[in-house]
Every structure is written in C-alpha cells, then in structure tokens.
Amino acid sequence: KKVAPQKQKVMQFAKDLAHCVMSEKLQNGLMATLNKEYERRAKEVGCSVSKIPKACELHIRVVSNMEKKHSVRDEMFKRYEKRGFPSEFPVRSKCILLFQTIHGVDVLLFGLYVYEYGHDCPPPNRRRVYISYIDSVQYFTPRCYRTITYHAILVEYLRYVKERGFHTAHIWSCPPMKGDDYILYCHPHQQKTPKDEMLCSWYHEMLEKAKNEGVVLKIGTLHDDYFKQDGVGVADDVTSDPTNIPYFEGDYVPGEVENIIKEVNVQEEARRKEIEGTHVSKRRRSGQKPMGKKRGTRSNPGELVNQGPDKVMLKLGLALINMKQNFIVAHLLSRKFLAAVDRGDDVTNWKDENVEPGEESNSTNQLIKILKRIDTGGDGTDALSNVQSKSFGTLRRRGTISSTVDVDMPLESEFFGSRQQFLNFCTANHFQFDELRRAKHTSMMVLYHLHNPSAPKFLQSCGSCYREITHGIRYHCKDCSSFDLCQDCYKPVLTGLWA
C-alpha cells in the first residue's frame, strides 16, 4: 500500500479552534474570576494590578458535543418496566478542554466530560446534568491560580446550564486508584492523587463559591434527597423505588442496582419455592383444595396489596449510607420547579423565583445593599456591574425558564466522543503527560487531529526497524494481521537477502 506524502501545513494552535456559545461563556467567566483575584491580591499586597503575576494564554474549547442514548441495564428494565421506567435516555455528551500556552507551546491541562439530560428526556433524568469525569495535570502556571481556575470553569458551567433551564447537577466524587487515569494518559509521578475526603472537600468548596454567587441554591446528597422522608426526591403519594432516582451512564447507582436486583431475585425465588413447598405439604395433610391462581381476589389478593417498602431501594440505601458524602447534588432551581418537572407539568412559561423557601441568595443581598448605596448618593456603579455579571440567574428570577434546547450544533469527534476513546487513543500512540515535554508533544498531536479530523489516527510501525511508516510504501503481510514493513526494510525481501 502506498502512503501518500503529506503536505507541510502551518501549525495551528488552541486559540485557532472554533469557539461555541458555551466555550465563550466559560472563557469570559473564567477571565472575570481571574481578574477579580488579581485585584484582590494586589489590594492585599499593596501594589498595582500590573505587578501581580497572571495566568495568561488560557483557551477553553468544547471539542465534542454529541447526541447519544444511554440504555438502561437489563435487570433494572425487566423489574421496573411495568412501572413505566424507560429503556433509554436521550442525552448530550460534551467534552470541555483547557489549554495554556507554556513556553510558546499549547499544553492540555484540564478535561471535563458532562452529560446533559434535557426537557425532552423522560423522568427521573429530565432537566438534570451529570458531571461525569474531571482530570488534570499539574503544569498550570502560576500554580497559585490552578484551583481557582478549575473551580471557575465548573461554576461557570453550572451557571450556563442553569440559564438554560436545568434544575439539578449531580457529581460522583470518586478519586482514581493509584496508577489509573480518567481522561489524560500517564500523569506525572510527583502529582498526588487526592484522597476521598480531600476530593469531596474540593467539590464542596467549588459549590460554596457557586452558592455565594447565586448559581446554586442548595447543596445536598443523593441519600438525603431520596432516602429520607423529607427528601426532595421523595413524594408522599408514590412508593419510593429505584425508578425515582436519576439513572446516569457510568454512575455508581446503575451498577449497584443491577447487583442488588440479581441478589433479590435469587432470594425471592428461594422464598417462593419454600412457600410453595409448605402450602403443598399442608394441603396434602389437610385435604384442602389448592388456592386459585387468579390474583386480585379476596382469597388471593396478590403481591400489590399491602405492599411494603421496595427491597431494592432498602438495600441501595444501606449501600449508600456509608459513602453518602460522595454523591453530591447541587440544586440550581427551586424545589417547586423540580416537583413540577417530575410530575410532568407543562413548565414552558414557568416563572421561577429561584430561591429556596426561607433562603435568599447572597447576590440578591449584595444587590439590595448596592442599590441603597446608590440611592443615598454613594458610588456603587462598579460593584453593581460585578454583581450583575456574576448573578444573571438570580437577577432573572422573574423571567421564564428556558426549554434546555442547545444553541450549539452537535460536534462529532472520533476520539473525544467518550473519555475511554480518548484514553485509548493516547495509550495506543504513547501520548503521555508524565513530563512537561511529553505533555507538549501530546497536546501538539491532539491539536493536529482536532484541526485535521480526517488525518489517520494511528500510524503503522515497521516490524523490522520499529519506525512509524509515514511515507513511501507500506508492505503488509497477508498472513499476519499486524505485521508491516517499510520500503527500506522490504528491499532485502525483493533481492533475496532476507529469506
């Protein structure tokens, strides 16, 4: 097979990747957050902002925006199909990347995968977002702005989805095992893997910032919302079962529910055989007629009468109780709106007050103080603009909630479609992040493929000299599926020197 020589192309950078509405929102929000931090540090040190070190050349891009359908697993669907549980959930899967130019070279530092279940998705996932995976490497400069930057990206994302009408965000705080990678392949050896408590604290610190800015109304846990009597997801007139709990691809709950259902099925089958054997032996001793098979009668009321708590739900609650702090729930809109969505009400023209009962956002309090200052002749114009820019969700609390329709067009990506695809792509090509020089090379290759999506993702290597075959003719063995020779190494075959 002849490999066509590739033309020399001008190097394209992260800033040359196309923006979308969401990436612009995140980028502008990040810059505003960093500018506030620069001013705070300058005021703290007592110098001008120009003398404060800054995090420069940051580029946020959405590299994958794909419409997918997440299927419900077999045991869950078989057990709860008759209760109206769907077989699949339509979802938008997105990948968000952060690049920084270091020493003149763009370096991929941060990756984020999210799932967005819109207004057309069936409950219990309707109007929810799931922050699926987050990963980063430690090369961000200056290092003092690293946490602030990553927090700001998440806060701005929550702000953006809230403006689009999503009412709840879910996070599974689960640090990787030592040596495992979520998105970026081969982390630096000196980079520490966060412990469980540390990662939970990191997420809560981020959500507290979002709460102070009026983006998040309430921070809770999945266990508190669905396994307590006063939980948000517990309805008075509905028997609580796993069909009420959000069902996300890659989350802990679907896998655990499958295992529990299998266990419960085995127990129920053993119990049924035991009861049947007991009834048969009693009837034989007493000579009674067998009970009719028809259910729903007074003599055989069936299993739906005087039904107790759902067994799967009880076991799931016990499984989650000891790690409930890991399943974080951030409520973006009011409890009334959430209940209306779960009931299936028409919320097209819903006007949400955006405040939990008995609570008032800090941004609203700031706004009232600033307006009073302006009324009394004080200078509060700059402060007012800051609150407005940070609190769009709060200031629009009398506005109509959106339909969650994504204004950004779908964007297919062959190797960013899922975190596993990108991880496999990096693993196969040895694109690593364990050293800065390797991270620069990996980022350069990632950008090359993003700018040239039709370029081959994997290059064949010569089985003799082990070099990648980038030009000339590639000779492929007819018997071996993975053996190739380059043009130079194939010459001895033609001349008979290699027999």
CSV table of C-alpha atoms in Angstrom, one decimal:
chain,number,residue,atom,x,y,z
A,1,LYS,CA,0.0,0.0,0.0
A,2,LYS,CA,1.4,3.4,-1.0
A,3,VAL,CA,1.3,6.1,1.7
A,4,ALA,CA,0.7,9.4,0.1
A,5,PRO,CA,3.3,12.1,1.2
A,6,GLN,CA,1.6,14.7,3.4
A,7,LYS,CA,1.9,18.4,2.6
A,8,GLN,CA,3.5,20.7,5.1
A,9,LYS,CA,0.8,22.6,6.9
A,10,VAL,CA,1.0,25.7,9.0
A,11,MET,CA,0.9,24.9,12.7
A,12,GLN,CA,-2.5,25.7,14.2
A,13,PHE,CA,-2.9,26.4,17.9
A,14,ALA,CA,-5.6,26.0,20.6
A,15,LYS,CA,-6.7,29.6,20.0
A,16,ASP,CA,-7.5,28.7,16.4
A,17,LEU,CA,-10.1,26.1,17.4
A,18,ALA,CA,-13.6,27.3,16.8
A,19,HIS,CA,-15.5,28.8,19.7
A,20,CYS,CA,-19.1,27.9,20.5
A,21,VAL,CA,-21.6,29.7,22.8
A,22,MET,CA,-20.7,27.6,25.8
A,23,SER,CA,-17.0,27.9,25.4
A,24,GLU,CA,-17.2,31.6,25.1
A,25,LYS,CA,-19.4,31.8,28.2
A,26,LEU,CA,-16.9,29.7,30.2
A,27,GLN,CA,-13.9,31.6,28.9
A,28,ASN,CA,-15.4,35.0,29.7
A,29,GLY,CA,-16.5,33.8,33.1
A,30,LEU,CA,-13.0,32.4,33.9
A,31,MET,CA,-11.3,35.7,32.8
A,32,ALA,CA,-13.7,37.7,35.0
A,33,THR,CA,-12.9,35.5,38.0
A,34,LEU,CA,-9.2,35.7,37.5
A,35,ASN,CA,-9.4,39.5,37.1
A,36,LYS,CA,-11.1,39.7,40.5
A,37,GLU,CA,-8.5,37.5,42.0
A,38,TYR,CA,-5.7,39.7,40.6
A,39,GLU,CA,-7.4,42.8,42.1
A,40,ARG,CA,-7.8,41.0,45.4
A,41,ARG,CA,-4.1,40.0,45.5
A,42,ALA,CA,-2.9,43.5,44.5
A,43,LYS,CA,-5.0,45.1,47.3
A,44,GLU,CA,-3.7,42.5,49.8
A,45,VAL,CA,0.0,43.1,48.8
A,46,GLY,CA,-0.5,46.9,48.3
A,47,CYS,CA,0.7,47.2,44.7
A,48,SER,CA,-0.8,47.8,41.3
A,49,VAL,CA,-2.5,45.0,39.4
A,50,SER,CA,0.1,45.2,36.7
A,51,LYS,CA,2.8,43.9,39.1
A,52,ILE,CA,0.7,40.8,40.1
A,53,PRO,CA,1.7,37.6,38.2
A,54,LYS,CA,-1.1,36.4,35.9
A,55,ALA,CA,-2.3,33.2,34.3
A,56,CYS,CA,-2.0,34.1,30.6
A,57,GLU,CA,-2.9,32.4,27.3
A,58,LEU,CA,-5.8,30.2,28.6
A,59,HIS,CA,-8.1,28.7,26.0
A,60,ILE,CA,-11.3,26.8,26.7
A,61,ARG,CA,-12.9,24.8,23.9
A,62,VAL,CA,-15.7,22.3,23.5
A,63,VAL,CA,-14.2,19.6,21.3
A,64,SER,CA,-17.2,17.1,21.5
A,65,ASN,CA,-20.9,17.7,21.6
A,66,MET,CA,-22.7,14.5,20.7
A,67,GLU,CA,-26.3,13.4,20.9
A,68,LYS,CA,-26.5,9.9,22.4
A,69,LYS,CA,-28.9,7.5,24.0
A,70,HIS,CA,-28.0,5.8,27.3
A,71,SER,CA,-29.5,2.4,27.6
A,72,VAL,CA,-31.0,1.1,30.9
A,73,ARG,CA,-29.4,-2.2,32.0
A,74,ASP,CA,-31.2,-5.5,31.7
A,75,GLU,CA,-32.2,-6.3,35.3
A,76,MET,CA,-33.4,-2.8,36.1
A,77,PHE,CA,-35.5,-2.6,33.0
A,78,LYS,CA,-37.0,-6.1,33.4
A,79,ARG,CA,-38.0,-5.4,37.1
A,80,TYR,CA,-39.4,-1.9,36.6
A,81,GLU,CA,-40.7,-1.9,33.0
A,82,LYS,CA,-44.3,-2.2,34.1
A,83,ARG,CA,-43.9,0.9,36.3
A,84,GLY,CA,-43.2,3.0,33.2
A,85,PHE,CA,-39.4,3.1,33.5
A,86,PRO,CA,-37.9,3.9,30.1
A,87,SER,CA,-35.5,1.6,28.2
A,88,GLU,CA,-33.2,4.5,27.3
A,89,PHE,CA,-32.5,8.2,28.0
A,90,PRO,CA,-31.5,10.7,25.3
A,91,VAL,CA,-28.6,12.8,26.3
A,92,ARG,CA,-26.0,15.4,25.1
A,93,SER,CA,-22.4,14.3,25.9
A,94,LYS,CA,-19.8,17.1,25.9
A,95,CYS,CA,-16.1,17.3,26.4
A,96,ILE,CA,-14.5,20.6,27.5
A,97,LEU,CA,-10.8,21.2,27.4
A,98,LEU,CA,-8.5,23.8,28.9
A,99,PHE,CA,-5.2,24.7,27.1
A,100,GLN,CA,-2.5,27.0,28.4
A,101,THR,CA,0.4,28.3,26.3
A,102,ILE,CA,3.6,27.4,28.2
A,103,HIS,CA,7.0,28.4,26.7
A,104,GLY,CA,5.2,29.2,23.4
A,105,VAL,CA,3.6,25.7,23.2
A,106,ASP,CA,-0.1,24.9,23.9
A,107,VAL,CA,-0.4,22.3,26.7
A,108,LEU,CA,-3.6,20.4,27.5
A,109,LEU,CA,-4.1,20.8,31.3
A,110,PHE,CA,-7.7,20.0,32.1
A,111,GLY,CA,-10.5,17.9,30.7
A,112,LEU,CA,-14.2,17.7,31.7
A,113,TYR,CA,-16.9,15.3,30.5
A,114,VAL,CA,-20.6,16.2,31.2
A,115,TYR,CA,-24.0,14.7,30.4
A,116,GLU,CA,-27.0,16.9,29.8
A,117,TYR,CA,-30.4,15.4,30.0
A,118,GLY,CA,-32.8,17.9,28.5
A,119,HIS,CA,-36.5,18.8,28.8
A,120,ASP,CA,-37.4,16.0,26.3
A,121,CYS,CA,-35.8,13.3,28.4
A,122,PRO,CA,-38.1,11.1,30.4
A,123,PRO,CA,-38.0,11.3,34.2
A,124,PRO,CA,-36.2,10.8,36.5
A,125,ASN,CA,-33.3,12.3,34.4
A,126,ARG,CA,-35.3,15.2,32.9
A,127,ARG,CA,-33.5,18.6,33.2
A,128,ARG,CA,-30.5,17.3,35.0
A,129,VAL,CA,-26.8,17.4,34.3
A,130,TYR,CA,-24.2,14.9,35.4
A,131,ILE,CA,-20.5,15.9,35.8
A,132,SER,CA,-19.1,12.6,34.7
A,133,TYR,CA,-15.3,12.9,34.7
A,134,ILE,CA,-12.7,15.5,35.6
A,135,ASP,CA,-9.0,15.2,35.1
A,136,SER,CA,-6.0,17.5,35.1
A,137,VAL,CA,-2.2,17.6,35.1
A,138,GLN,CA,-0.1,19.9,37.3
A,139,TYR,CA,1.6,22.1,34.8
A,140,PHE,CA,-0.7,25.1,35.2
A,141,THR,CA,1.3,28.3,35.7
A,142,PRO,CA,1.3,30.2,38.0
A,143,ARG,CA,0.4,27.4,40.3
A,144,CYS,CA,-1.4,29.6,42.8
A,145,TYR,CA,-4.3,30.1,40.3
A,146,ARG,CA,-4.8,26.4,39.5
A,147,THR,CA,-7.6,25.6,41.9
A,148,ILE,CA,-9.3,29.0,41.3
A,149,THR,CA,-9.2,28.3,37.5
A,150,TYR,CA,-10.7,24.8,37.7
A,151,HIS,CA,-13.3,25.9,40.2
A,152,ALA,CA,-14.3,28.8,38.0
A,153,ILE,CA,-14.7,26.6,34.9
A,154,LEU,CA,-17.2,24.4,36.9
A,155,VAL,CA,-19.0,27.3,38.4
A,156,GLU,CA,-19.4,28.9,35.0
A,157,TYR,CA,-20.6,25.7,33.6
A,158,LEU,CA,-23.3,25.4,36.3
A,159,ARG,CA,-24.3,29.0,35.6
A,160,TYR,CA,-24.6,28.3,31.9
A,161,VAL,CA,-26.8,25.2,32.3
A,162,LYS,CA,-28.9,26.9,34.9
A,163,GLU,CA,-29.6,29.7,32.4
A,164,ARG,CA,-30.7,27.0,30.0
A,165,GLY,CA,-33.3,25.6,32.5
A,166,PHE,CA,-31.5,22.6,34.1
A,167,HIS,CA,-32.6,22.4,37.7
A,168,THR,CA,-30.1,19.9,39.3
A,169,ALA,CA,-26.4,19.0,38.9
A,170,HIS,CA,-25.1,15.6,40.1
A,171,ILE,CA,-21.5,14.8,41.0
A,172,TRP,CA,-20.0,11.4,42.0
A,173,SER,CA,-16.8,12.3,43.9
A,174,CYS,CA,-14.6,9.3,43.3
A,175,PRO,CA,-10.8,9.7,43.1
A,176,PRO,CA,-9.0,7.3,40.8
A,177,MET,CA,-6.9,4.4,42.1
A,178,LYS,CA,-3.2,4.9,42.1
A,179,GLY,CA,-1.9,4.4,38.6
A,180,ASP,CA,-5.4,4.7,37.0
A,181,ASP,CA,-6.2,7.5,34.5
A,182,TYR,CA,-9.6,9.0,33.8
A,183,ILE,CA,-9.0,11.2,30.7
A,184,LEU,CA,-5.3,12.2,30.4
A,185,TYR,CA,-2.9,9.2,30.0
A,186,CYS,CA,0.0,8.8,32.3
A,187,HIS,CA,0.1,11.5,34.9
A,188,PRO,CA,3.3,12.9,36.4
A,189,HIS,CA,4.8,10.7,39.0
A,190,GLN,CA,5.1,13.5,41.5
A,191,GLN,CA,1.4,14.5,41.1
A,192,LYS,CA,-0.5,13.4,44.1
A,193,THR,CA,-3.8,11.5,43.8
A,194,PRO,CA,-6.4,13.2,46.0
A,195,LYS,CA,-7.9,11.2,48.9
A,196,ASP,CA,-11.6,10.6,49.2
A,197,GLU,CA,-12.2,13.3,51.8
A,198,MET,CA,-9.9,15.8,50.0
A,199,LEU,CA,-11.8,15.4,46.7
A,200,CYS,CA,-15.2,15.8,48.4
A,201,SER,CA,-13.9,19.0,50.1
A,202,TRP,CA,-12.6,20.3,46.8
A,203,TYR,CA,-16.1,19.9,45.2
A,204,HIS,CA,-17.9,21.4,48.2
A,205,GLU,CA,-15.5,24.4,48.1
A,206,MET,CA,-16.4,24.9,44.5
A,207,LEU,CA,-20.2,24.6,45.1
A,208,GLU,CA,-20.0,27.0,48.1
A,209,LYS,CA,-18.5,29.6,45.7
A,210,ALA,CA,-21.3,28.9,43.2
A,211,LYS,CA,-23.8,29.3,46.1
A,212,ASN,CA,-22.3,32.6,47.1
A,213,GLU,CA,-22.7,33.8,43.5
A,214,GLY,CA,-26.4,32.7,43.4
A,215,VAL,CA,-25.8,29.9,40.9
A,216,VAL,CA,-26.5,27.1,43.4
A,217,LEU,CA,-29.4,27.3,45.8
A,218,LYS,CA,-28.8,24.3,47.9
A,219,ILE,CA,-26.1,21.6,48.3
A,220,GLY,CA,-27.1,18.1,49.4
A,221,THR,CA,-26.5,14.4,48.8
A,222,LEU,CA,-28.3,11.7,46.9
A,223,HIS,CA,-29.0,9.8,50.1
A,224,ASP,CA,-30.6,12.8,51.8
A,225,ASP,CA,-32.8,13.6,48.7
A,226,TYR,CA,-34.1,10.1,48.1
A,227,PHE,CA,-33.7,8.0,51.2
A,228,LYS,CA,-35.1,10.4,53.8
A,229,GLN,CA,-38.8,11.2,54.4
A,230,ASP,CA,-38.3,14.9,53.8
A,231,GLY,CA,-36.0,14.5,50.8
A,232,VAL,CA,-36.5,16.4,47.6
A,233,GLY,CA,-37.0,13.3,45.5
A,234,VAL,CA,-39.5,11.6,47.9
A,235,ALA,CA,-43.2,12.1,47.1
A,236,ASP,CA,-45.9,11.5,49.6
A,237,ASP,CA,-48.2,9.6,47.3
A,238,VAL,CA,-45.7,7.5,45.5
A,239,THR,CA,-43.9,4.3,46.7
A,240,SER,CA,-40.2,5.1,46.8
A,241,ASP,CA,-38.3,2.8,44.5
A,242,PRO,CA,-35.2,3.0,42.2
A,243,THR,CA,-37.3,4.4,39.4
A,244,ASN,CA,-37.3,7.7,41.3
A,245,ILE,CA,-33.5,8.0,41.4
A,246,PRO,CA,-31.7,9.6,38.4
A,247,TYR,CA,-30.1,7.0,36.2
A,248,PHE,CA,-26.8,8.2,34.7
A,249,GLU,CA,-24.4,6.3,32.4
A,250,GLY,CA,-21.2,5.5,34.3
A,251,ASP,CA,-22.6,6.3,37.7
A,252,TYR,CA,-22.3,4.1,40.8
A,253,VAL,CA,-26.1,3.6,41.2
A,254,PRO,CA,-26.9,1.7,37.9
A,255,GLY,CA,-24.2,-0.9,38.6
A,256,GLU,CA,-25.1,-1.3,42.2
A,257,VAL,CA,-28.8,-1.6,41.4
A,258,GLU,CA,-28.1,-4.4,38.9
A,259,ASN,CA,-26.2,-6.4,41.6
A,260,ILE,CA,-28.9,-5.8,44.2
A,261,ILE,CA,-31.7,-6.9,41.8
A,262,LYS,CA,-29.8,-10.1,41.0
A,263,GLU,CA,-29.4,-10.8,44.7
A,264,VAL,CA,-33.1,-10.0,45.4
A,265,ASN,CA,-34.3,-12.2,42.5
A,266,VAL,CA,-32.3,-15.2,44.0
A,267,GLN,CA,-33.8,-14.6,47.4
A,268,GLU,CA,-37.4,-14.1,46.1
A,269,GLU,CA,-37.1,-17.3,44.0
A,270,ALA,CA,-35.9,-19.3,47.0
A,271,ARG,CA,-38.7,-17.8,49.2
A,272,ARG,CA,-41.3,-18.7,46.5
A,273,LYS,CA,-40.2,-22.3,46.3
A,274,GLU,CA,-40.2,-22.5,50.1
A,275,ILE,CA,-43.7,-21.2,50.4
A,276,GLU,CA,-45.0,-23.4,47.6
A,277,GLY,CA,-43.5,-26.5,49.2
A,278,THR,CA,-45.0,-25.5,52.6
A,279,HIS,CA,-48.5,-25.0,51.0
A,280,VAL,CA,-48.4,-28.3,49.1
A,281,SER,CA,-47.4,-30.2,52.2
A,282,LYS,CA,-50.2,-28.6,54.3
A,283,ARG,CA,-52.8,-29.3,51.6
A,284,ARG,CA,-51.8,-32.9,51.4
A,285,ARG,CA,-52.2,-33.3,55.2
A,286,SER,CA,-55.5,-31.5,55.5
A,287,GLY,CA,-57.0,-32.5,52.2
A,288,GLN,CA,-57.8,-28.8,51.2
A,289,LYS,CA,-58.3,-27.7,47.6
A,290,PRO,CA,-55.4,-25.7,46.1
A,291,MET,CA,-55.8,-21.9,46.1
A,292,GLY,CA,-56.9,-20.4,42.9
A,293,LYS,CA,-54.2,-18.9,40.6
A,294,LYS,CA,-56.2,-15.8,39.8
A,295,ARG,CA,-54.8,-12.8,41.7
A,296,GLY,CA,-56.6,-9.7,42.8
A,297,THR,CA,-59.4,-11.7,44.6
A,298,ARG,CA,-60.2,-11.6,48.3
A,299,SER,CA,-58.8,-15.1,48.7
A,300,ASN,CA,-55.6,-14.3,46.8
A,301,PRO,CA,-55.1,-10.6,46.9
A,302,GLY,CA,-51.7,-10.7,45.2
A,303,GLU,CA,-48.4,-9.0,45.8
A,304,LEU,CA,-49.5,-5.5,45.0
A,305,VAL,CA,-51.9,-5.3,48.0
A,306,ASN,CA,-50.4,-4.0,51.3
A,307,GLN,CA,-47.1,-3.7,49.6
A,308,GLY,CA,-44.1,-2.9,51.8
A,309,PRO,CA,-41.0,-0.9,51.1
A,310,ASP,CA,-39.2,-1.7,47.9
A,311,LYS,CA,-36.5,-4.3,48.7
A,312,VAL,CA,-34.1,-3.0,46.1
A,313,MET,CA,-34.5,0.5,47.4
A,314,LEU,CA,-33.8,-0.6,51.0
A,315,LYS,CA,-30.6,-2.4,50.0
A,316,LEU,CA,-29.5,0.5,47.9
A,317,GLY,CA,-30.0,2.9,50.8
A,318,LEU,CA,-27.8,0.7,53.0
A,319,ALA,CA,-25.1,0.6,50.3
A,320,LEU,CA,-25.1,4.4,50.0
A,321,ILE,CA,-25.3,5.3,53.7
A,322,ASN,CA,-21.6,4.9,54.4
A,323,MET,CA,-20.5,6.9,51.4
A,324,LYS,CA,-23.3,9.3,51.0
A,325,GLN,CA,-21.0,12.3,51.1
A,326,ASN,CA,-19.6,11.1,47.7
A,327,PHE,CA,-22.8,11.6,45.8
A,328,ILE,CA,-23.3,15.3,45.7
A,329,VAL,CA,-26.4,17.1,44.5
A,330,ALA,CA,-26.5,20.8,43.6
A,331,HIS,CA,-29.9,22.3,43.3
A,332,LEU,CA,-29.9,25.1,40.7
A,333,LEU,CA,-33.6,26.0,40.6
A,334,SER,CA,-36.3,25.9,43.2
A,335,ARG,CA,-37.9,22.8,44.8
A,336,LYS,CA,-41.3,23.8,43.3
A,337,PHE,CA,-40.0,23.8,39.8
A,338,LEU,CA,-38.3,20.4,40.4
A,339,ALA,CA,-41.5,18.9,41.6
A,340,ALA,CA,-43.4,20.3,38.6
A,341,VAL,CA,-40.9,18.8,36.2
A,342,ASP,CA,-41.1,15.4,37.9
A,343,ARG,CA,-44.9,15.4,37.8
A,344,GLY,CA,-44.7,16.1,34.0
A,345,ASP,CA,-46.3,19.5,34.2
A,346,ASP,CA,-46.0,22.0,31.4
A,347,VAL,CA,-43.3,24.4,32.6
A,348,THR,CA,-42.9,26.3,29.3
A,349,ASN,CA,-44.0,29.6,30.8
A,350,TRP,CA,-42.9,28.8,34.4
A,351,LYS,CA,-41.7,31.9,36.2
A,352,ASP,CA,-39.3,30.7,38.9
A,353,GLU,CA,-38.3,32.7,41.9
A,354,ASN,CA,-35.0,30.9,42.0
A,355,VAL,CA,-34.9,30.9,45.8
A,356,GLU,CA,-35.4,28.1,48.2
A,357,PRO,CA,-38.1,28.6,50.9
A,358,GLY,CA,-36.6,30.6,53.8
A,359,GLU,CA,-33.4,31.3,51.9
A,360,GLU,CA,-32.2,34.3,49.9
A,361,SER,CA,-29.2,34.3,47.7
A,362,ASN,CA,-26.1,36.3,48.8
A,363,SER,CA,-26.1,38.0,45.4
A,364,THR,CA,-29.6,39.4,46.0
A,365,ASN,CA,-28.5,40.8,49.4
A,366,GLN,CA,-25.5,42.4,47.7
A,367,LEU,CA,-27.7,43.9,45.1
A,368,ILE,CA,-30.0,45.5,47.7
A,369,LYS,CA,-27.1,47.0,49.6
A,370,ILE,CA,-25.6,48.4,46.4
A,371,LEU,CA,-28.9,49.9,45.3
A,372,LYS,CA,-29.3,51.6,48.8
A,373,ARG,CA,-25.8,53.0,48.5
A,374,ILE,CA,-26.6,54.5,45.1
A,375,ASP,CA,-29.9,55.9,46.3
A,376,THR,CA,-28.0,57.7,49.2
A,377,GLY,CA,-25.5,59.3,46.8
A,378,GLY,CA,-22.7,56.7,47.2
A,379,ASP,CA,-20.7,55.2,44.4
A,380,GLY,CA,-21.8,51.7,43.8
A,381,THR,CA,-21.8,51.5,40.0
A,382,ASP,CA,-18.8,49.2,39.6
A,383,ALA,CA,-20.0,47.0,42.4
A,384,LEU,CA,-23.4,46.8,40.7
A,385,SER,CA,-21.9,45.7,37.4
A,386,ASN,CA,-19.9,43.0,39.1
A,387,VAL,CA,-23.0,41.6,40.8
A,388,GLN,CA,-24.9,41.7,37.6
A,389,SER,CA,-22.2,39.9,35.7
A,390,LYS,CA,-22.0,37.2,38.3
A,391,SER,CA,-25.6,36.8,39.1
A,392,PHE,CA,-27.6,36.5,35.9
A,393,GLY,CA,-29.5,33.6,37.2
A,394,THR,CA,-30.6,35.4,40.4
A,395,LEU,CA,-31.4,38.7,38.7
A,396,ARG,CA,-33.6,37.0,36.2
A,397,ARG,CA,-35.7,35.2,38.9
A,398,ARG,CA,-38.9,36.6,37.5
A,399,GLY,CA,-38.0,35.5,33.9
A,400,THR,CA,-39.2,32.5,32.0
A,401,ILE,CA,-37.2,29.3,32.4
A,402,SER,CA,-35.7,28.0,29.1
A,403,SER,CA,-36.5,24.8,27.3
A,404,THR,CA,-32.9,23.4,27.6
A,405,VAL,CA,-32.5,23.4,23.8
A,406,ASP,CA,-28.8,23.6,23.0
A,407,VAL,CA,-28.0,26.5,20.7
A,408,ASP,CA,-24.6,24.9,19.8
A,409,MET,CA,-24.7,22.5,16.9
A,410,PRO,CA,-23.7,18.8,17.5
A,411,LEU,CA,-20.0,18.3,17.1
A,412,GLU,CA,-18.8,14.7,16.4
A,413,SER,CA,-15.3,13.6,17.4
A,414,GLU,CA,-13.8,10.3,16.6
A,415,PHE,CA,-11.5,10.2,19.7
A,416,PHE,CA,-13.2,12.7,22.1
A,417,GLY,CA,-16.6,11.0,21.9
A,418,SER,CA,-16.0,9.5,25.4
A,419,ARG,CA,-13.2,9.6,27.9
A,420,GLN,CA,-12.4,5.9,27.1
A,421,GLN,CA,-12.0,6.7,23.4
A,422,PHE,CA,-9.5,9.5,24.1
A,423,LEU,CA,-7.7,7.4,26.7
A,424,ASN,CA,-7.3,4.5,24.2
A,425,PHE,CA,-6.2,7.0,21.5
A,426,CYS,CA,-3.4,8.3,23.8
A,427,THR,CA,-2.4,4.9,25.0
A,428,ALA,CA,-2.1,3.4,21.5
A,429,ASN,CA,0.0,6.3,20.3
A,430,HIS,CA,2.0,6.7,23.6
A,431,PHE,CA,0.7,10.3,24.1
A,432,GLN,CA,1.6,10.8,27.7
A,433,PHE,CA,1.5,13.6,30.2
A,434,ASP,CA,4.1,12.4,32.8
A,435,GLU,CA,6.6,15.0,31.8
A,436,LEU,CA,6.1,18.6,30.5
A,437,ARG,CA,8.0,17.9,27.3
A,438,ARG,CA,5.7,14.9,26.6
A,439,ALA,CA,2.6,16.8,27.5
A,440,LYS,CA,3.7,19.5,24.9
A,441,HIS,CA,4.1,16.8,22.3
A,442,THR,CA,0.8,15.1,23.2
A,443,SER,CA,-1.0,18.4,23.1
A,444,MET,CA,0.5,19.3,19.7
A,445,MET,CA,-0.7,16.0,18.3
A,446,VAL,CA,-4.1,16.4,19.8
A,447,LEU,CA,-4.4,19.8,18.3
A,448,TYR,CA,-3.2,18.5,14.9
A,449,HIS,CA,-6.0,15.9,14.9
A,450,LEU,CA,-8.6,18.4,16.1
A,451,HIS,CA,-7.7,20.7,13.2
A,452,ASN,CA,-7.4,17.8,10.7
A,453,PRO,CA,-10.1,15.3,11.7
A,454,SER,CA,-9.6,13.2,8.5
A,455,ALA,CA,-5.9,12.5,9.3
A,456,PRO,CA,-5.1,8.9,10.2
A,457,LYS,CA,-5.3,8.5,14.0
A,458,PHE,CA,-2.9,5.5,14.2
A,459,LEU,CA,0.3,5.0,12.2
A,460,GLN,CA,1.6,1.6,11.4
A,461,SER,CA,5.1,0.7,12.6
A,462,CYS,CA,7.6,-1.3,10.7
A,463,GLY,CA,8.1,-4.8,12.1
A,464,SER,CA,11.8,-4.7,11.4
A,465,CYS,CA,13.1,-1.2,12.3
A,466,TYR,CA,10.1,-0.3,14.5
A,467,ARG,CA,9.8,3.2,13.0
A,468,GLU,CA,6.4,4.7,12.1
A,469,ILE,CA,5.7,4.4,8.3
A,470,THR,CA,4.9,8.0,7.5
A,471,HIS,CA,5.9,8.0,3.8
A,472,GLY,CA,6.7,5.7,0.9
A,473,ILE,CA,5.1,2.2,0.5
A,474,ARG,CA,3.9,0.1,3.4
A,475,TYR,CA,4.1,-3.7,2.8
A,476,HIS,CA,1.5,-5.6,4.8
A,477,CYS,CA,1.8,-9.4,5.5
A,478,LYS,CA,-1.1,-11.4,4.1
A,479,ASP,CA,-0.9,-14.0,6.9
A,480,CYS,CA,-0.2,-11.8,9.9
A,481,SER,CA,-2.8,-9.2,10.8
A,482,SER,CA,-0.4,-6.8,12.5
A,483,PHE,CA,2.9,-7.1,10.7
A,484,ASP,CA,4.1,-4.4,8.2
A,485,LEU,CA,7.4,-3.4,6.6
A,486,CYS,CA,8.6,0.0,5.4
A,487,GLN,CA,10.0,0.4,2.0
A,488,ASP,CA,13.7,0.3,3.2
A,489,CYS,CA,13.3,-2.9,5.2
A,490,TYR,CA,11.4,-4.6,2.3
A,491,LYS,CA,14.4,-4.3,-0.1
A,492,PRO,CA,16.2,-7.4,1.2
A,493,VAL,CA,13.0,-9.3,0.6
A,494,LEU,CA,12.9,-8.3,-3.0
A,495,THR,CA,16.7,-9.0,-3.5
A,496,GLY,CA,16.5,-12.4,-1.7
A,497,LEU,CA,18.9,-11.3,1.0
A,498,TRP,CA,16.2,-11.8,3.7
A,499,ALA,CA,14.9,-15.3,3.3
